[in-house]
Amino acid sequence: MGKDVIVACDFSSAEAVYSFLDKFTGRKPFVKIGMELFYAEGPDIVRRIKARGHRIFLDLKLHDIPNTVKKAMAVLSGLDVDICNLHAAGATAMMEAALEGLTRPDGTRPLLIAVTQLTSTDQQSMERDLLIREPLDEVVMHYAATAKRAGLDGVVCSPLEAEKVHRRCGADFLTVTPGIRFADGDRGDQRRVMTPADAKAAGSDYIVVGRPVTAAADPVAAYERCVAEFVDR
Ligand code: C5P
């Protein structure tokens, strides 16, 4: 798979997401469906968006015992999503079980990527609440390497970490990177951000872009600007 722009469809209803996607009459963006939309509308929203011709990253971040995750992943695989994810904190047995559950009888499966440490977790909360005392960036790299060893395809990370992840886990281990803003755009609540062009230079494989596209006055133009900077240039 080549580089692509994934639009985070952080909407809370089918009507809202369809009225957004209806604007895209040309190129159909790769979309990310997260917990909000999935829990509001159920699995049917995935089938319907897929039927409209979009590729889908289903961002549900599974984390449970291996058997439960394996069975849940088999259901997601049946929804024909392109990428799904889990928490690397579920450990190797859970990640291996997830891959087993995802693999269809014909041997194909969606890509599976791992969340390492959430960006909402900082050094202090990791030490205090999780009793993990190593430096945060080493924990992130260790989780990425563990995911790679378990057979996963990549990780969600900051574009600032993409190069380091590739050095540790190999050039073909995918880095899917949120925290993207245009040089002249509003940062919102994201603190460590990169432009699409800089994320490309940093080696990101996929950028995940939400509000810079969904809240733009002209979402299609904003999406095409991301593609021009990240894919075409
Ligand atoms: O609107 P914005 O571009 O900030 O959206 C980024 C998307 O990526 C959101 O769906 C957000 O939940 C997700 N994300 C993130 N940072 C992470 C993991 C996921 O921004 N570390």
Tab-separated table of N, CA and C in Angstrom, residues 182 212-214 216 218-227:
chain	number	residue	atom	x	y	z
A	182	PHE	N	-2.263	22.156	8.764
A	182	PHE	CA	-1.655	22.975	7.716
A	182	PHE	C	-0.785	24.038	8.376
A	212	PRO	N	-8.853	19.632	10.308
A	212	PRO	CA	-8.411	20.483	9.189
A	212	PRO	C	-9.202	20.212	7.912
A	213	VAL	N	-9.819	19.018	7.793
A	213	VAL	CA	-10.681	18.730	6.642
A	213	VAL	C	-12.152	18.852	7.041
A	214	THR	N	-12.554	18.184	8.142
A	214	THR	CA	-13.997	18.131	8.470
A	214	THR	C	-14.557	19.500	8.843
A	216	ALA	N	-13.269	22.422	7.726
A	216	ALA	CA	-12.864	23.442	6.749
A	216	ALA	C	-14.096	24.028	6.056
A	218	ASP	N	-14.252	24.585	2.972
A	218	ASP	CA	-14.368	23.746	1.778
A	218	ASP	C	-13.610	22.441	2.040
A	219	PRO	N	-14.304	21.424	2.607
A	219	PRO	CA	-13.623	20.185	2.988
A	219	PRO	C	-12.940	19.471	1.818
A	220	VAL	N	-13.562	19.516	0.633
A	220	VAL	CA	-12.963	18.817	-0.507
A	220	VAL	C	-11.632	19.475	-0.878
A	221	ALA	N	-11.619	20.812	-0.886
A	221	ALA	CA	-10.375	21.533	-1.206
A	221	ALA	C	-9.311	21.243	-0.147
A	222	ALA	N	-9.719	21.178	1.125
A	222	ALA	CA	-8.757	20.899	2.204
A	222	ALA	C	-8.196	19.483	2.057
A	223	TYR	N	-9.069	18.543	1.711
A	223	TYR	CA	-8.614	17.159	1.493
A	223	TYR	C	-7.635	17.104	0.312
A	224	GLU	N	-8.003	17.766	-0.779
A	224	GLU	CA	-7.131	17.743	-1.966
A	224	GLU	C	-5.784	18.412	-1.655
A	225	ARG	N	-5.808	19.410	-0.769
A	225	ARG	CA	-4.550	20.049	-0.379
A	225	ARG	C	-3.659	19.052	0.392
A	226	CYS	N	-4.288	18.260	1.262
A	226	CYS	CA	-3.526	17.221	1.984
A	226	CYS	C	-2.917	16.228	1.006
A	227	VAL	N	-3.726	15.789	0.036
A	227	VAL	CA	-3.242	14.814	-0.949
A	227	VAL	C	-2.105	15.418	-1.763
